[in-house]
PDB file of C-alpha atoms and ligand atoms in Angstrom:
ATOM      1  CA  UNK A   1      -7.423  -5.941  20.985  1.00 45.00           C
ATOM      2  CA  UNK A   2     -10.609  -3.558  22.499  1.00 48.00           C
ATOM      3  CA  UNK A   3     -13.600  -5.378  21.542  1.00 52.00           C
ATOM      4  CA  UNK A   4     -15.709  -3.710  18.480  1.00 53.00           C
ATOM      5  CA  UNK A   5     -16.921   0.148  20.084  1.00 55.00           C
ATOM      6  CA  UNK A   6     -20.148   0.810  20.988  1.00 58.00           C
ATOM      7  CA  UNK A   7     -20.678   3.795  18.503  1.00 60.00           C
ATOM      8  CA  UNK A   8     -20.692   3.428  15.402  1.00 65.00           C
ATOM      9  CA  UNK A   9     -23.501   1.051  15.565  1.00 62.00           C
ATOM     10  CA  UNK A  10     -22.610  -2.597  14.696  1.00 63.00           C
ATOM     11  CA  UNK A  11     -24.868  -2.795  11.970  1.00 75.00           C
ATOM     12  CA  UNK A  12     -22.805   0.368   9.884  1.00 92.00           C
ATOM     13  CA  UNK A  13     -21.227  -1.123   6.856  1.00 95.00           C
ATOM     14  CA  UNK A  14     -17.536  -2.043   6.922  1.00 96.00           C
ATOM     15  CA  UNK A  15     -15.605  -1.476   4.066  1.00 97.00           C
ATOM     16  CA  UNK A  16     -11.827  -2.294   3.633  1.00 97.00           C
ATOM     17  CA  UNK A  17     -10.226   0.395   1.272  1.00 96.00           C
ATOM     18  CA  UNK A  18      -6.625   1.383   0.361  1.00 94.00           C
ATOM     19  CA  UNK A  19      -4.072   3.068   2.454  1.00 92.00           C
ATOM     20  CA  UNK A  20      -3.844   5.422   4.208  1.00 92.00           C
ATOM     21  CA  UNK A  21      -6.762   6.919   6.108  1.00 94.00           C
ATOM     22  CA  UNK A  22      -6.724  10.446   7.959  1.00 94.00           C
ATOM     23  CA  UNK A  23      -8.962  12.418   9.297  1.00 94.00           C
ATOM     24  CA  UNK A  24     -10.530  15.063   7.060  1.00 92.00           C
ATOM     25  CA  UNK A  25      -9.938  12.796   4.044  1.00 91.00           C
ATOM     26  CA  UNK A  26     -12.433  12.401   1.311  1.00 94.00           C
ATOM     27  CA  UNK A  27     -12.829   8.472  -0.124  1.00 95.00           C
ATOM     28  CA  UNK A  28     -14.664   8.130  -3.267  1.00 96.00           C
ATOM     29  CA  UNK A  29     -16.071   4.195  -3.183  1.00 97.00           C
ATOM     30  CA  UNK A  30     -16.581   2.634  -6.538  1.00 97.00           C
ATOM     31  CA  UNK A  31     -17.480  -0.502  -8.440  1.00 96.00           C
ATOM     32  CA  UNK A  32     -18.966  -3.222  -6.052  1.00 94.00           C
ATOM     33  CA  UNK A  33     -18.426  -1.866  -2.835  1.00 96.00           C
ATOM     34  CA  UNK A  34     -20.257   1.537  -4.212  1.00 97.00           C
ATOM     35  CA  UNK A  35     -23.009  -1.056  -5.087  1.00 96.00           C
ATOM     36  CA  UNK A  36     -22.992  -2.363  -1.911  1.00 95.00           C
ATOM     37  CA  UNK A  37     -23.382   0.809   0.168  1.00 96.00           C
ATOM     38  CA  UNK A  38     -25.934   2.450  -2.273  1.00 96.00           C
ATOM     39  CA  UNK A  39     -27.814  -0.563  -3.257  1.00 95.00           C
ATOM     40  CA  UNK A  40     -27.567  -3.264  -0.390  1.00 95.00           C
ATOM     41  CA  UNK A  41     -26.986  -1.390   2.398  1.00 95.00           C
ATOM     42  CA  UNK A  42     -28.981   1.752   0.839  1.00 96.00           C
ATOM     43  CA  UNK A  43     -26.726   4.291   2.940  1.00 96.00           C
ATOM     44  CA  UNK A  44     -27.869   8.100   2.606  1.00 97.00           C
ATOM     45  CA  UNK A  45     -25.930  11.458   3.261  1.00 97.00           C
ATOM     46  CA  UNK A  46     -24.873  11.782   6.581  1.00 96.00           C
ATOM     47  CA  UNK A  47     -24.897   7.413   7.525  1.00 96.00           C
ATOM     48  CA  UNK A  48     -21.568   6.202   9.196  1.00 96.00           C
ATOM     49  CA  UNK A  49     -20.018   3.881   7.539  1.00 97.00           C
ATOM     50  CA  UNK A  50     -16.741   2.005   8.882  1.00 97.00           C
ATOM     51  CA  UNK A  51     -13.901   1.910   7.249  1.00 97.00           C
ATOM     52  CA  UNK A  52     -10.432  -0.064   7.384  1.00 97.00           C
ATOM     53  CA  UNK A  53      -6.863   0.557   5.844  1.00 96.00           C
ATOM     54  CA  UNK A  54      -4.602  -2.720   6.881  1.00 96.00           C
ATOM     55  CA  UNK A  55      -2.421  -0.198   7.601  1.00 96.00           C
ATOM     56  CA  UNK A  56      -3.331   2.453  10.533  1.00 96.00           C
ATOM     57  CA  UNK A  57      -6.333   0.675  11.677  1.00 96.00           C
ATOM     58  CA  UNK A  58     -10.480   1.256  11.743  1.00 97.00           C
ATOM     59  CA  UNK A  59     -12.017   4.663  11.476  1.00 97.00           C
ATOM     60  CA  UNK A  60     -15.662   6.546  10.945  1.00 97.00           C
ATOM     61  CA  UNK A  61     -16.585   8.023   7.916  1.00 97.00           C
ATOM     62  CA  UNK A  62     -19.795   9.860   6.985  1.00 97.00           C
ATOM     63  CA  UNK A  63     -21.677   9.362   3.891  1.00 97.00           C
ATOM     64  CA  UNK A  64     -21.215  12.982   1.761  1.00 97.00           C
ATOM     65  CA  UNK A  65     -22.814  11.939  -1.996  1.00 97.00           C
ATOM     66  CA  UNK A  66     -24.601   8.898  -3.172  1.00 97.00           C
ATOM     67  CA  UNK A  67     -24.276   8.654  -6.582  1.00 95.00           C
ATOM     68  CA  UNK A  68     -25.078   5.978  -9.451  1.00 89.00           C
ATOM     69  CA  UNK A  69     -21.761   4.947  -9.593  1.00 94.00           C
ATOM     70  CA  UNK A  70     -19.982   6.127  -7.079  1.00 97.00           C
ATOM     71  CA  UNK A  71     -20.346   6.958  -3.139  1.00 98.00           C
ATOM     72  CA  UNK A  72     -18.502   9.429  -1.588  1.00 98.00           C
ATOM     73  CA  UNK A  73     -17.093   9.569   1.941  1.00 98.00           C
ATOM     74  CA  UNK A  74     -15.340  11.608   4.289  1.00 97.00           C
ATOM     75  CA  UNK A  75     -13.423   9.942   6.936  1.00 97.00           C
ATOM     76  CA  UNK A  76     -13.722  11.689  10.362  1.00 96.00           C
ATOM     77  CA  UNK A  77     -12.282   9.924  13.423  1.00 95.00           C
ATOM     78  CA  UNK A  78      -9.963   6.929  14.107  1.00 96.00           C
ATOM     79  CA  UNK A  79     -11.799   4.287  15.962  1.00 96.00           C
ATOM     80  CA  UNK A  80      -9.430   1.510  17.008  1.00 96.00           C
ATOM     81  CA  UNK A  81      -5.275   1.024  15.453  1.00 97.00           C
ATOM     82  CA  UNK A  82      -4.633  -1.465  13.385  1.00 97.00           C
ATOM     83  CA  UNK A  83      -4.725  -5.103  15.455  1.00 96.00           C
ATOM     84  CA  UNK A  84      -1.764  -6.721  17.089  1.00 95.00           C
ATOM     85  CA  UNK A  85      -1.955 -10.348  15.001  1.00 96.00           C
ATOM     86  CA  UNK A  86      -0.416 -13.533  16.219  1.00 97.00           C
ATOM     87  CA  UNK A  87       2.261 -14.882  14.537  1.00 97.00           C
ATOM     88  CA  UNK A  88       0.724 -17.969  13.149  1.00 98.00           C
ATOM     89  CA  UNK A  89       0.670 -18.927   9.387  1.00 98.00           C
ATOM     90  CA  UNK A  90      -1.406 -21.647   8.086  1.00 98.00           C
ATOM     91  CA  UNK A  91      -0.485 -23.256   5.473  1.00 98.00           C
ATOM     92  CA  UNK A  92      -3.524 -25.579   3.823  1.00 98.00           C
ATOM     93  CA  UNK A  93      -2.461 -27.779   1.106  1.00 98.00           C
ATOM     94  CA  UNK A  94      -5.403 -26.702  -1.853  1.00 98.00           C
ATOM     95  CA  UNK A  95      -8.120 -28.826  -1.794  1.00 98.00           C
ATOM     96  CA  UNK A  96     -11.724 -28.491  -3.926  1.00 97.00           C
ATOM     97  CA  UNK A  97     -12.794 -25.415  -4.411  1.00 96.00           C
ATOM     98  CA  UNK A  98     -15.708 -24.902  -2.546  1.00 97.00           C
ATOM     99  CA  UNK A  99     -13.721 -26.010   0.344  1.00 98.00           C
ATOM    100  CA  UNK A 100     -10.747 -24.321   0.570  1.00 98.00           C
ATOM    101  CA  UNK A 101     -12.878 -21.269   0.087  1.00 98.00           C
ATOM    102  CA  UNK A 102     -14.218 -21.927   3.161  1.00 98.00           C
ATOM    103  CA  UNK A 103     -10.696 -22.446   5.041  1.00 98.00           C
ATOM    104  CA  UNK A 104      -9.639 -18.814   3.430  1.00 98.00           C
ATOM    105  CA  UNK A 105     -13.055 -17.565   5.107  1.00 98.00           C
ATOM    106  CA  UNK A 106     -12.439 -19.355   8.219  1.00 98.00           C
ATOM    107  CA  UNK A 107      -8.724 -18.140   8.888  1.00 98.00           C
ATOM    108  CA  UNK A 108      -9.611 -14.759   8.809  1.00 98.00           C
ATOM    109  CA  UNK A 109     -11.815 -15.088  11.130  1.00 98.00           C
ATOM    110  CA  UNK A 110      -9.637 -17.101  13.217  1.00 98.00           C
ATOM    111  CA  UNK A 111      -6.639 -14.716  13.128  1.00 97.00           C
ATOM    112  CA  UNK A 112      -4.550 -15.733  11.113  1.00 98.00           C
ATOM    113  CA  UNK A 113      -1.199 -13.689  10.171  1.00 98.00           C
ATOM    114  CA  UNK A 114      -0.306 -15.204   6.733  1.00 98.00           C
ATOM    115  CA  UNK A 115      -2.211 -17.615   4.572  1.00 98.00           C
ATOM    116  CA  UNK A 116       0.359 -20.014   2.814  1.00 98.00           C
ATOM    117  CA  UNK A 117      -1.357 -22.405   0.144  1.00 98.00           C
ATOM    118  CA  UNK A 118       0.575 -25.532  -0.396  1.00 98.00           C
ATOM    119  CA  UNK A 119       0.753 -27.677  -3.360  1.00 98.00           C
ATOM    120  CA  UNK A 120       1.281 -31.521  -2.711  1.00 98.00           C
ATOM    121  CA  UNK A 121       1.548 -34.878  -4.509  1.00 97.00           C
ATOM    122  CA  UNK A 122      -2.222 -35.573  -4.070  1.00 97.00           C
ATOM    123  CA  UNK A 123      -3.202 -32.345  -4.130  1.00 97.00           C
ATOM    124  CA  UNK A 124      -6.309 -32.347  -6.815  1.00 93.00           C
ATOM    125  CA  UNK A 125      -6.008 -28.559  -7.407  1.00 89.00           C
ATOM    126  CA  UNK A 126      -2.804 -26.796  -8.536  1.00 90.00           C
ATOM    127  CA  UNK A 127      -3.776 -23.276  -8.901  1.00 93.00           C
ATOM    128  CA  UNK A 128      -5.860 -20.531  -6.899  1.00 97.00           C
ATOM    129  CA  UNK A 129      -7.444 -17.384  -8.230  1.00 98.00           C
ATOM    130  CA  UNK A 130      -5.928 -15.337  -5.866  1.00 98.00           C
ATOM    131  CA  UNK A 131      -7.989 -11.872  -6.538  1.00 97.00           C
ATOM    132  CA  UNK A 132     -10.727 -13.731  -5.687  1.00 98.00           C
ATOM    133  CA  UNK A 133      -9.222 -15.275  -2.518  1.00 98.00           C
ATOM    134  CA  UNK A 134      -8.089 -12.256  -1.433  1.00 98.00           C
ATOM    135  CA  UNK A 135     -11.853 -10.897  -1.963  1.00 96.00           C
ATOM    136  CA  UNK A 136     -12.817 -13.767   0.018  1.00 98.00           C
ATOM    137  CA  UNK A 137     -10.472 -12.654   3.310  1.00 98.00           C
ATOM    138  CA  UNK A 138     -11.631  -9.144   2.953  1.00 97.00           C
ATOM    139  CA  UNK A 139     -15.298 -10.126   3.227  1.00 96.00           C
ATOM    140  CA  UNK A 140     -14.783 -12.619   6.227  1.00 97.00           C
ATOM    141  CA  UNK A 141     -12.639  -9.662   7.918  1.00 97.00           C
ATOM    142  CA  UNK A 142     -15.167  -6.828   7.240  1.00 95.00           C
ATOM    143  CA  UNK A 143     -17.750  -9.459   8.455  1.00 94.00           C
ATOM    144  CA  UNK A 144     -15.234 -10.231  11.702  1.00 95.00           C
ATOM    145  CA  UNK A 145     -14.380  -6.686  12.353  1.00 94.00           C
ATOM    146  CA  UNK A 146     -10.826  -7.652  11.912  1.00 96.00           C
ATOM    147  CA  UNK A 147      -8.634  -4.302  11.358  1.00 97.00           C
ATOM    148  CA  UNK A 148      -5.517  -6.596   9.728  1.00 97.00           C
ATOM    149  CA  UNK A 149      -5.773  -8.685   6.766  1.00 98.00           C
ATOM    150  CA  UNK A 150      -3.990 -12.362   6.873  1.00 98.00           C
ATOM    151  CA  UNK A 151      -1.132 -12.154   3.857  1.00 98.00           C
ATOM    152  CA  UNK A 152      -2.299 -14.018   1.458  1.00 98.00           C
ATOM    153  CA  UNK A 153       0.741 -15.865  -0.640  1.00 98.00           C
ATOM    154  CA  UNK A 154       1.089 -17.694  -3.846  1.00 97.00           C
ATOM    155  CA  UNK A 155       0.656 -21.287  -3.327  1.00 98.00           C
ATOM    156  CA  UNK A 156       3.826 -22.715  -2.921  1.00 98.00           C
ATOM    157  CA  UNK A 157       5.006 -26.225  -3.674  1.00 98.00           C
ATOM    158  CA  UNK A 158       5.824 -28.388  -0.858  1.00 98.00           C
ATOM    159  CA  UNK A 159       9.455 -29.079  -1.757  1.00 97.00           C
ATOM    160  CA  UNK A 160       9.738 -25.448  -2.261  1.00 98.00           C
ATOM    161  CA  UNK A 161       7.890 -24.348   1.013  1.00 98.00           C
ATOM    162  CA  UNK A 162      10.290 -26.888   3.404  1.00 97.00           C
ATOM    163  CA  UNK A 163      13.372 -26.382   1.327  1.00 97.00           C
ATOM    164  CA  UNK A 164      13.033 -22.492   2.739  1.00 97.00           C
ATOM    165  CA  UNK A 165      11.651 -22.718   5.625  1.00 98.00           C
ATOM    166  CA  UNK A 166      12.883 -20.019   8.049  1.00 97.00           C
ATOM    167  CA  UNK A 167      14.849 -21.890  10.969  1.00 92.00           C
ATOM    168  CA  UNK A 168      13.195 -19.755  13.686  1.00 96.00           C
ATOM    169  CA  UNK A 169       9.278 -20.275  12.946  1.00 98.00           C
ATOM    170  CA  UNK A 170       8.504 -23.866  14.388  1.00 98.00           C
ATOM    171  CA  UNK A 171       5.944 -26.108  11.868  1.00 98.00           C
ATOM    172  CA  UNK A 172       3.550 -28.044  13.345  1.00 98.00           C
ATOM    173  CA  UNK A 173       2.636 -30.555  10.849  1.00 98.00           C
ATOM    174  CA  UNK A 174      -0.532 -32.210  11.324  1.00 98.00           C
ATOM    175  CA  UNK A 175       0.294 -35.524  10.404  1.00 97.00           C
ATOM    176  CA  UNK A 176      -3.076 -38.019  10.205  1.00 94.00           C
ATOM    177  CA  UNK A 177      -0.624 -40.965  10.901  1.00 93.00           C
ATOM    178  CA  UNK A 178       0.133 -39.686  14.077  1.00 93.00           C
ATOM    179  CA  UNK A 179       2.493 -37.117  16.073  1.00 96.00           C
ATOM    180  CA  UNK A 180       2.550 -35.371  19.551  1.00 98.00           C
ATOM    181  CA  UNK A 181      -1.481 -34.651  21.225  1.00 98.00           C
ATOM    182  CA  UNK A 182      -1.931 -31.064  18.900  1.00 98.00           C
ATOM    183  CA  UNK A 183      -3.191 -29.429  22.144  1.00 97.00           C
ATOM    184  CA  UNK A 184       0.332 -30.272  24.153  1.00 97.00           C
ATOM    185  CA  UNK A 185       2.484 -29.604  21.653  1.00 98.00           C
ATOM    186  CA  UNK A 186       0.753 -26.086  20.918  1.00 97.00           C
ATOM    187  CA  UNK A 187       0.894 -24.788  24.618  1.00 95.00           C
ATOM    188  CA  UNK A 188       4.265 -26.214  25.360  1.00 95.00           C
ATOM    189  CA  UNK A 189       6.131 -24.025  22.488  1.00 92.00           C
ATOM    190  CA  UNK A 190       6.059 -19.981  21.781  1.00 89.00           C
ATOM    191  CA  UNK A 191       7.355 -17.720  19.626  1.00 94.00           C
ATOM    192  CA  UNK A 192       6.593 -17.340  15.358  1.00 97.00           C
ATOM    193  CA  UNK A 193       4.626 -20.708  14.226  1.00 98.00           C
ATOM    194  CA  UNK A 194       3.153 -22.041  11.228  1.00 98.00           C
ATOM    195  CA  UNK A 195       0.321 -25.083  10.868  1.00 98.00           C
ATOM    196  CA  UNK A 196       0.666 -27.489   7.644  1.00 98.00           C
ATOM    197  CA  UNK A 197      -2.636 -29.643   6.548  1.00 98.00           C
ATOM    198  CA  UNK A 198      -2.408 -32.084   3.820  1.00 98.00           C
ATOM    199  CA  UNK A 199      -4.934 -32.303   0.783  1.00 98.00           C
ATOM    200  CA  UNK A 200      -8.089 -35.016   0.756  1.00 97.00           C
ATOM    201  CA  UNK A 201      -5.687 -38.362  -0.384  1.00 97.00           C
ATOM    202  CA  UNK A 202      -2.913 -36.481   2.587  1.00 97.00           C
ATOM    203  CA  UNK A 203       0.531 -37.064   2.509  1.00 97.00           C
ATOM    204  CA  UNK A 204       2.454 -39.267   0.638  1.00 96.00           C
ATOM    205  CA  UNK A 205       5.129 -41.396   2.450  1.00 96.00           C
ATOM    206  CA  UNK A 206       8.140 -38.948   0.512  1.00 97.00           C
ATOM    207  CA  UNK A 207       6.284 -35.960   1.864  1.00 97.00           C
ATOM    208  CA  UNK A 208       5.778 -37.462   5.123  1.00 97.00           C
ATOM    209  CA  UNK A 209      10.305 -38.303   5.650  1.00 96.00           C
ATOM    210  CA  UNK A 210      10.377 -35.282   3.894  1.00 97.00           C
ATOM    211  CA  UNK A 211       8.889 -32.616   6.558  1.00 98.00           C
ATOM    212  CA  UNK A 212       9.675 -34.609   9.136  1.00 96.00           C
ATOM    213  CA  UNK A 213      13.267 -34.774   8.620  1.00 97.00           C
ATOM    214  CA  UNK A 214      13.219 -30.119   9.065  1.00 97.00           C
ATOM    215  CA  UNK A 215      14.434 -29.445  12.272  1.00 97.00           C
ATOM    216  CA  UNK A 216      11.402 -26.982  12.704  1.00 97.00           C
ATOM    217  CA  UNK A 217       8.878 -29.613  12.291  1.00 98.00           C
ATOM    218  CA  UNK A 218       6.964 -31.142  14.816  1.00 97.00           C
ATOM    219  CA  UNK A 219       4.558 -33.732  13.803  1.00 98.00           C
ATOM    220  CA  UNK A 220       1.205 -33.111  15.872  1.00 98.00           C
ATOM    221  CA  UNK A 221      -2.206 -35.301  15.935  1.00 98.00           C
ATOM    222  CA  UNK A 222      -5.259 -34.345  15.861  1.00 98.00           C
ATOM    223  CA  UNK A 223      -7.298 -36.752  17.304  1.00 97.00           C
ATOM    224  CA  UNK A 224      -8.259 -40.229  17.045  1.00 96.00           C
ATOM    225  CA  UNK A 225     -10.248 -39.491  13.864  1.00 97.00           C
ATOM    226  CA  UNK A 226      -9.505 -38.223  10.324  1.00 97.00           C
ATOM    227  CA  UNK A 227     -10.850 -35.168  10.231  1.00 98.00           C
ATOM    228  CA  UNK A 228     -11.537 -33.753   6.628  1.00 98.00           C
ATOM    229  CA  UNK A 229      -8.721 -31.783   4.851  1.00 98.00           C
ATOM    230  CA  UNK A 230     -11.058 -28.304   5.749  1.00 98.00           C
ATOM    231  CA  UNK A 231     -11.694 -29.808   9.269  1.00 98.00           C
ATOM    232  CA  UNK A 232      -8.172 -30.156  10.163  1.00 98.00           C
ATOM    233  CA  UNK A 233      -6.997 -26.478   8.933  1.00 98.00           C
ATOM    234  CA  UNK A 234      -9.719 -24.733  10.800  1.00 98.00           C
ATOM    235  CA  UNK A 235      -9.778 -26.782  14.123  1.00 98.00           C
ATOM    236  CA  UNK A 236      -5.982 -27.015  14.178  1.00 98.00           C
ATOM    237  CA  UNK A 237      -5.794 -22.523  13.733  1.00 98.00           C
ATOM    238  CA  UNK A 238      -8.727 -22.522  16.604  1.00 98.00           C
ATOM    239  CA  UNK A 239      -6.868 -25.191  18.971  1.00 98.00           C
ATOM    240  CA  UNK A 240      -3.455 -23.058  18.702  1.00 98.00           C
ATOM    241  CA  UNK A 241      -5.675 -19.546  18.788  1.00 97.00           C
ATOM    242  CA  UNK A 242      -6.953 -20.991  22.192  1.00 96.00           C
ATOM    243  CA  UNK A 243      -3.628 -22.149  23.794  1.00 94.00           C
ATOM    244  CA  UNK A 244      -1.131 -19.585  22.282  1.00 91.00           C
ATOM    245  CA  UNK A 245      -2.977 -16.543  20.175  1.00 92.00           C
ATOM    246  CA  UNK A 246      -4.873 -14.369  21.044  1.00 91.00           C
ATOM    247  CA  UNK A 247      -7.927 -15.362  22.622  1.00 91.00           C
TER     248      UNK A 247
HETATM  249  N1  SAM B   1      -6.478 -39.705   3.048  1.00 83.02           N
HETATM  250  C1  SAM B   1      -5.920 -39.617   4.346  1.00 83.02           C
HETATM  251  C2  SAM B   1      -6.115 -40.904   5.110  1.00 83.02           C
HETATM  252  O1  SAM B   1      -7.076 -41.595   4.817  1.00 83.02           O
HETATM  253  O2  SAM B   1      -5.339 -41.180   6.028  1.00 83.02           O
HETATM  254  C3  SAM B   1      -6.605 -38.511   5.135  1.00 83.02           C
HETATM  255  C4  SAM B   1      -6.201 -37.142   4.766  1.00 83.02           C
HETATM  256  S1  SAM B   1      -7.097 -35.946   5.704  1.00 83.02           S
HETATM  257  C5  SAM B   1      -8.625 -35.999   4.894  1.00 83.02           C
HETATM  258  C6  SAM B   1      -6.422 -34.432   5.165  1.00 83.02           C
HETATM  259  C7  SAM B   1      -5.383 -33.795   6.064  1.00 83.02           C
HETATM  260  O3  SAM B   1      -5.989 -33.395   7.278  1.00 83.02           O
HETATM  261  C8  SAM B   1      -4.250 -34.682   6.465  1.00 83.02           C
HETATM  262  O4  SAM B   1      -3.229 -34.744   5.493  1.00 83.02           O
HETATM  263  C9  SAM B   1      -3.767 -34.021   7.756  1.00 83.02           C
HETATM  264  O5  SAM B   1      -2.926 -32.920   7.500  1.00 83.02           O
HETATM  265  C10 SAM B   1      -5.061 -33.545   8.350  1.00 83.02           C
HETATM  266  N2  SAM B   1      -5.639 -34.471   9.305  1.00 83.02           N
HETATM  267  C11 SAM B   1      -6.850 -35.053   9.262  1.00 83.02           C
HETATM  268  N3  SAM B   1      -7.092 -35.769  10.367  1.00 83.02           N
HETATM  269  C12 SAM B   1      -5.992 -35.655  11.144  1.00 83.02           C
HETATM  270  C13 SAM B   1      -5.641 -36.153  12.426  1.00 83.02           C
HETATM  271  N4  SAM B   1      -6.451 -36.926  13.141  1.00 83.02           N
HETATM  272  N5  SAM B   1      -4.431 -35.812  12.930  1.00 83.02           N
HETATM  273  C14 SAM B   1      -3.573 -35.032  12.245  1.00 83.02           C
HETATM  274  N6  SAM B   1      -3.863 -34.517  11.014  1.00 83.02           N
HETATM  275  C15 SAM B   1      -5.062 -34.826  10.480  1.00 83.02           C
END
């Protein structure tokens, strides 16, 4: 993927808005992100502002109207396509709030293609708000400059998650009582993968036979420490970005 353009400046606001942008089009921005642009960002008639689809990629738009309520934009050229993603999925077990906020956050950034929430044994969550996870992903990618959103899924529960797992996406489970060096195991395989992390109490031994015993798992260390359920997801996406994404 091109690095962000020079023009518009990097500073222009970023907005992600529905499908499907075209030149010539006219977007009328509402509710927060019409309080963002008139309020925070206090854009006038004639400012650029940046705007993404999911779909055909990033494109300029000028300010036409500011409004109270509403801001109105027309969108004038295409700027980059949408991204190429890597096929990775992560797939975090839910952990505290605060925290698994930050792994949603973090993935983006990262690059991730899919955000799978699991649901263990020790898990001390059980549900997600998912509007406002998916509020969280669009932030971290206008904030990125990523031009493709990471699905976000329903969590899932484990038993659930392995008992479909599709044969041809390999699942590197990051197993804190041990496994293959994460780093070797990541460069020596390619094609569509997918990263597991357990919740703050980790697996349970059940869990453990359990993933273990899918033919698309392979158990993977991360180190001679446990890292922290937030740690793991977010150094585990980086390690693989670096060997086998796209960095
Ligand atoms: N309570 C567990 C214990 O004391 O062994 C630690 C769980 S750890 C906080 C949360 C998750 O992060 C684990 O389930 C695992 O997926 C991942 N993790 C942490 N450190 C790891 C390591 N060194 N190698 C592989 N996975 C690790």
């Amino acid at each position: 993927m091109p690095a962000t353009p020079a023009w518009p400046p990097k500073s222009a606001p970023r907005l992600f808005v529905p499908p499907v942008l075209g030149p010539g089009a006219q977007r009328q921005i509402e509710g927060n992100q019409a309080h963002y642009l008139a309020r925070v960002m206090r854009v006038a008639p004639g400012d650029t502002v940046i705007l993404c689809d999911d779909a055909t990629g990033e494109w300029a738009a000028r300010v036409a109207e500011v409004g109270k309520r509403v801001v109105v934009l027309e969108v004038a050229e295409q700027l980059r396509a949408r991204e190429a993603v890597p096929d990775l999925w992560l797939c975090p077990a839910l952990i505290r709030k605060d925290r698994f906020d930050l792994v949603l956050e973090k993935a983006t950034e990262l690059g991730a293609a899919r955000i799978q929430p699991v649901i263990t044994r020790r898990c001390v969550a059980d549900k997600l708000n998912l509007e406002r996870a998916r509020t969280i992903t669009i932030e971290a990618a206008e904030q990125c400059a990523r031009t493709a959103l990471p699905d976000l899924a329903e969590p899932a529960r484990l038993e659930s998650l392995i008992g479909n797992w599709p044969g041809d996406r390999i699942l590197f489970f990051a197993d804190e009582a041990g496994g293959a060096p994460a780093a070797e195991a990541f460069a020596a395989a390619r094609g569509p993968a997918a990263i597991l992390t357990g919740p703050e109490g980790g697996f349970d031994e059940t869990e453990r036979a359990r993933i273990r015993a899918l033919a698309a798992a392979r158990p993977v260390s991360l180190g001679p420490r446990i890292l922290r359920a937030e740690t793991a997801a977010i150094a585990a996406l980086a390690l693989w970005m670096g060997s086998a994404g796209d960095w």
